[in-house]
PDB file of C-alpha atoms in Angstrom:
ATOM      1  CA  MET D 178      84.107 118.011  39.160  1.00  0.00           C
ATOM      2  CA  ALA D 179      83.848 115.032  41.507  1.00  0.00           C
ATOM      3  CA  LEU D 180      85.109 117.222  44.293  1.00  0.00           C
ATOM      4  CA  LEU D 181      82.086 119.546  44.032  1.00  0.00           C
ATOM      5  CA  PHE D 182      79.635 116.781  44.777  1.00  0.00           C
ATOM      6  CA  SER D 183      81.518 115.263  47.688  1.00  0.00           C
ATOM      7  CA  GLU D 184      80.078 114.904  51.186  1.00  0.00           C
ATOM      8  CA  ALA D 185      82.550 117.486  52.470  1.00  0.00           C
ATOM      9  CA  LEU D 186      81.056 120.264  50.353  1.00  0.00           C
ATOM     10  CA  PHE D 187      77.449 119.122  50.349  1.00  0.00           C
ATOM     11  CA  PRO D 188      76.617 117.232  53.511  1.00  0.00           C
ATOM     12  CA  GLN D 189      73.463 115.193  53.664  1.00  0.00           C
ATOM     13  CA  ARG D 190      70.373 116.844  55.012  1.00  0.00           C
ATOM     14  CA  SER D 191      70.427 114.625  58.128  1.00  0.00           C
ATOM     15  CA  ALA D 192      73.831 116.000  59.096  1.00  0.00           C
ATOM     16  CA  LEU D 193      72.591 119.600  58.811  1.00  0.00           C
ATOM     17  CA  CYS D 194      69.229 119.111  60.482  1.00  0.00           C
ATOM     18  CA  PRO D 195      69.284 116.011  62.609  1.00  0.00           C
ATOM     19  CA  ARG D 196      65.821 114.606  63.053  1.00  0.00           C
ATOM     20  CA  ARG D 197      64.556 114.231  66.525  1.00  0.00           C
ATOM     21  CA  ARG D 198      64.405 110.613  67.524  1.00  0.00           C
ATOM     22  CA  SER D 199      61.021 109.565  68.782  1.00  0.00           C
ATOM     23  CA  ARG D 200      60.923 108.077  72.273  1.00  0.00           C
ATOM     24  CA  ASP D 201      60.886 104.351  71.981  1.00  0.00           C
ATOM     25  CA  PRO D 202      58.784 102.732  74.752  1.00  0.00           C
ATOM     26  CA  PHE D 203      61.709 100.383  75.418  1.00  0.00           C
ATOM     27  CA  ASP D 204      63.990 103.405  76.012  1.00  0.00           C
ATOM     28  CA  VAL D 205      61.469 104.983  78.372  1.00  0.00           C
ATOM     29  CA  LEU D 206      61.157 101.762  80.354  1.00  0.00           C
ATOM     30  CA  PHE D 207      64.915 101.427  80.895  1.00  0.00           C
ATOM     31  CA  SER D 208      65.932 105.105  81.036  1.00  0.00           C
ATOM     32  CA  ASP D 209      66.430 105.007  84.828  1.00  0.00           C
ATOM     33  CA  LEU D 210      68.594 101.917  84.553  1.00  0.00           C
ATOM     34  CA  PHE D 211      71.026 103.501  82.102  1.00  0.00           C
ATOM     35  CA  ALA D 212      71.099 106.826  83.955  1.00  0.00           C
ATOM     36  CA  MET D 213      72.617 105.206  87.040  1.00  0.00           C
ATOM     37  CA  GLU D 214      76.313 105.492  87.695  1.00  0.00           C
ATOM     38  CA  PRO D 215      78.158 102.236  87.027  1.00  0.00           C
ATOM     39  CA  SER D 216      80.144 102.455  90.246  1.00  0.00           C
ATOM     40  CA  ARG D 217      80.140 104.272  93.544  1.00  0.00           C
ATOM     41  CA  PRO D 218      83.508 105.841  94.198  1.00  0.00           C
ATOM     42  CA  ALA D 219      84.591 105.492  97.790  1.00  0.00           C
ATOM     43  CA  GLU D 220      86.849 107.830  99.698  1.00  0.00           C
ATOM     44  CA  ILE D 221      89.471 106.348 102.000  1.00  0.00           C
ATOM     45  CA  SER D 222      91.623 108.537 104.225  1.00  0.00           C
ATOM     46  CA  LYS D 223      94.014 108.047 107.096  1.00  0.00           C
ATOM     47  CA  GLU D 224      94.324 110.514 109.925  1.00  0.00           C
ATOM     48  CA  ASP D 225      96.613 110.398 112.937  1.00  0.00           C
ATOM     49  CA  ASP D 226      94.796 107.689 114.836  1.00  0.00           C
ATOM     50  CA  ALA D 227      91.913 106.656 112.541  1.00  0.00           C
ATOM     51  CA  LEU D 228      91.170 105.115 109.172  1.00  0.00           C
ATOM     52  CA  LYS D 229      88.108 106.651 107.508  1.00  0.00           C
ATOM     53  CA  PHE D 230      86.014 105.289 104.649  1.00  0.00           C
ATOM     54  CA  SER D 231      82.973 106.942 103.067  1.00  0.00           C
ATOM     55  CA  VAL D 232      80.634 106.093 100.200  1.00  0.00           C
ATOM     56  CA  ASP D 233      77.482 107.672  98.729  1.00  0.00           C
ATOM     57  CA  VAL D 234      74.433 105.485  99.386  1.00  0.00           C
ATOM     58  CA  ALA D 235      71.726 108.096  98.781  1.00  0.00           C
ATOM     59  CA  ASP D 236      69.761 105.682  96.553  1.00  0.00           C
ATOM     60  CA  PHE D 237      69.183 103.330  99.494  1.00  0.00           C
ATOM     61  CA  LYS D 238      67.158 103.476 102.700  1.00  0.00           C
ATOM     62  CA  PRO D 239      68.979 102.903 106.019  1.00  0.00           C
ATOM     63  CA  GLU D 240      67.303  99.509 106.456  1.00  0.00           C
ATOM     64  CA  GLU D 241      68.670  98.417 103.052  1.00  0.00           C
ATOM     65  CA  LEU D 242      72.293  98.927 104.184  1.00  0.00           C
ATOM     66  CA  GLU D 243      74.571  96.503 105.966  1.00  0.00           C
ATOM     67  CA  VAL D 244      78.141  96.950 107.220  1.00  0.00           C
ATOM     68  CA  ASN D 245      80.115  93.860 108.276  1.00  0.00           C
ATOM     69  CA  VAL D 246      83.653  92.806 109.060  1.00  0.00           C
ATOM     70  CA  VAL D 247      84.482  89.439 107.538  1.00  0.00           C
ATOM     71  CA  GLY D 248      87.954  88.347 108.616  1.00  0.00           C
ATOM     72  CA  ASP D 249      90.201  91.285 107.721  1.00  0.00           C
ATOM     73  CA  THR D 250      87.759  92.792 105.207  1.00  0.00           C
ATOM     74  CA  LEU D 251      85.199  95.551 105.703  1.00  0.00           C
ATOM     75  CA  VAL D 252      82.109  94.793 103.597  1.00  0.00           C
ATOM     76  CA  VAL D 253      79.447  97.413 102.807  1.00  0.00           C
ATOM     77  CA  GLU D 254      76.334  96.011 101.123  1.00  0.00           C
ATOM     78  CA  ALA D 255      73.168  97.681  99.919  1.00  0.00           C
ATOM     79  CA  LYS D 256      70.166  96.043  98.312  1.00  0.00           C
ATOM     80  CA  HIS D 257      66.933  97.666  97.139  1.00  0.00           C
ATOM     81  CA  SER D 258      63.948  96.072  95.464  1.00  0.00           C
ATOM     82  CA  SER D 259      60.535  97.500  94.698  1.00  0.00           C
ATOM     83  CA  GLU D 260      57.567  96.504  92.615  1.00  0.00           C
ATOM     84  CA  SER D 261      54.954  98.572  90.844  1.00  0.00           C
ATOM     85  CA  GLU D 262      52.246  97.998  88.277  1.00  0.00           C
ATOM     86  CA  SER D 263      54.740  98.392  85.428  1.00  0.00           C
ATOM     87  CA  GLY D 264      57.338  95.987  86.836  1.00  0.00           C
ATOM     88  CA  SER D 265      60.043  95.668  89.434  1.00  0.00           C
ATOM     89  CA  VAL D 266      63.324  97.432  90.155  1.00  0.00           C
ATOM     90  CA  GLU D 267      66.342  95.939  91.889  1.00  0.00           C
ATOM     91  CA  ARG D 268      69.559  97.767  92.794  1.00  0.00           C
ATOM     92  CA  GLN D 269      72.474  96.480  94.777  1.00  0.00           C
ATOM     93  CA  PHE D 270      76.135  97.058  95.350  1.00  0.00           C
ATOM     94  CA  VAL D 271      78.934  95.589  97.422  1.00  0.00           C
ATOM     95  CA  GLN D 272      82.060  97.496  98.426  1.00  0.00           C
ATOM     96  CA  LYS D 273      84.940  95.631 100.082  1.00  0.00           C
ATOM     97  CA  VAL D 274      87.967  97.177 101.750  1.00  0.00           C
ATOM     98  CA  LEU D 275      90.905  95.171 103.065  1.00  0.00           C
ATOM     99  CA  LEU D 276      91.673  96.413 106.563  1.00  0.00           C
ATOM    100  CA  PRO D 277      95.316  96.970 107.478  1.00  0.00           C
ATOM    101  CA  GLU D 278      96.703  94.825 110.298  1.00  0.00           C
ATOM    102  CA  ASN D 279      96.974  97.798 112.647  1.00  0.00           C
ATOM    103  CA  VAL D 280      93.222  98.589 112.555  1.00  0.00           C
ATOM    104  CA  ASP D 281      91.221  97.605 115.629  1.00  0.00           C
ATOM    105  CA  PRO D 282      88.125  95.815 114.206  1.00  0.00           C
ATOM    106  CA  GLU D 283      86.237  96.254 117.498  1.00  0.00           C
ATOM    107  CA  SER D 284      86.450 100.058 117.162  1.00  0.00           C
ATOM    108  CA  ILE D 285      84.670 100.285 113.790  1.00  0.00           C
ATOM    109  CA  GLN D 286      81.695 102.657 113.774  1.00  0.00           C
ATOM    110  CA  SER D 287      79.414 103.769 110.939  1.00  0.00           C
ATOM    111  CA  ILE D 288      77.310 106.903 110.548  1.00  0.00           C
ATOM    112  CA  LEU D 289      74.763 107.672 107.827  1.00  0.00           C
ATOM    113  CA  ASP D 290      74.088 111.383 107.338  1.00  0.00           C
ATOM    114  CA  ALA D 291      70.947 113.010 105.932  1.00  0.00           C
ATOM    115  CA  SER D 292      72.497 113.487 102.470  1.00  0.00           C
ATOM    116  CA  GLY D 293      73.078 109.721 102.088  1.00  0.00           C
ATOM    117  CA  LYS D 294      76.806 109.600 102.822  1.00  0.00           C
ATOM    118  CA  LEU D 295      77.856 106.544 104.823  1.00  0.00           C
ATOM    119  CA  SER D 296      80.992 107.215 106.863  1.00  0.00           C
ATOM    120  CA  ILE D 297      82.907 104.426 108.573  1.00  0.00           C
ATOM    121  CA  ALA D 298      85.788 105.006 110.973  1.00  0.00           C
ATOM    122  CA  ALA D 299      88.156 102.632 112.739  1.00  0.00           C
ATOM    123  CA  ARG D 300      90.841 103.330 115.311  1.00  0.00           C
ATOM    124  CA  ILE D 301      94.412 102.539 114.342  1.00  0.00           C
ATOM    125  CA  LYS D 302      96.263 100.597 117.029  1.00  0.00           C
ATOM    126  CA  LYS D 303      99.645 101.909 118.057  1.00  0.00           C
ATOM    127  CA  SER D 304     102.396  99.538 117.157  1.00  0.00           C
ATOM    128  CA  GLU D 305     103.899  97.655 120.105  1.00  0.00           C
ATOM    129  CA  ALA D 306     107.313  98.032 118.525  1.00  0.00           C
ATOM    130  CA  VAL D 307     106.957 101.815 118.564  1.00  0.00           C
ATOM    131  CA  GLU D 308     105.891 101.741 122.217  1.00  0.00           C
ATOM    132  CA  GLU D 309     108.811  99.462 123.146  1.00  0.00           C
ATOM    133  CA  GLN D 310     111.331 101.683 121.371  1.00  0.00           C
ATOM    134  CA  LYS D 311     110.217 104.715 123.312  1.00  0.00           C
ATOM    135  CA  ARG D 312     112.380 105.422 126.302  1.00  0.00           C
ATOM    136  CA  LYS D 313     112.748 108.391 128.554  1.00  0.00           C
ATOM    137  CA  ILE D 314     116.055 110.208 128.404  1.00  0.00           C
ATOM    138  CA  PRO D 315     117.077 111.767 131.712  1.00  0.00           C
ATOM    139  CA  ILE D 316     118.202 115.371 131.656  1.00  0.00           C
ATOM    140  CA  SER D 317     121.259 116.134 133.665  1.00  0.00           C
ATOM    141  CA  PHE D 318     122.325 119.568 134.817  1.00  0.00           C
ATOM    142  CA  LYS D 319     125.895 120.715 134.806  1.00  0.00           C
ATOM    143  CA  ASN D 320     127.090 123.474 137.091  1.00  0.00           C
ATOM    144  CA  GLN D 321     130.069 125.428 135.920  1.00  0.00           C
TER     145      GLN D 321
END
């Protein structure tokens, strides 16, 4: 008989008809904070003669972005702060990428498109060793 009255056969009313949770003012206040993605995935690709890096920065204005090279590291920073009658909001992120030795730091360029994608490209230097190993092979003709 104990089996008839178990939770498996007769679930509680709350499991059958979950009550709608009322909106807590605390939840409303911080709903935007918890809706944000915890990280911004970056895309890194290498083409024939360039290293490309892109990241979504749509939540930031162009003047809130900064791209720097510090030593052998590319640093992308974004910082936003705003105030309203109900309080203030601050968002920021830092993305660092270690540049390979064969990247020319003077060639780094960044472009922000209308959709909020920041693209950074750098030219890859040709290795001196590869250039030194290259040699021209003469072609000789043989008459028979």
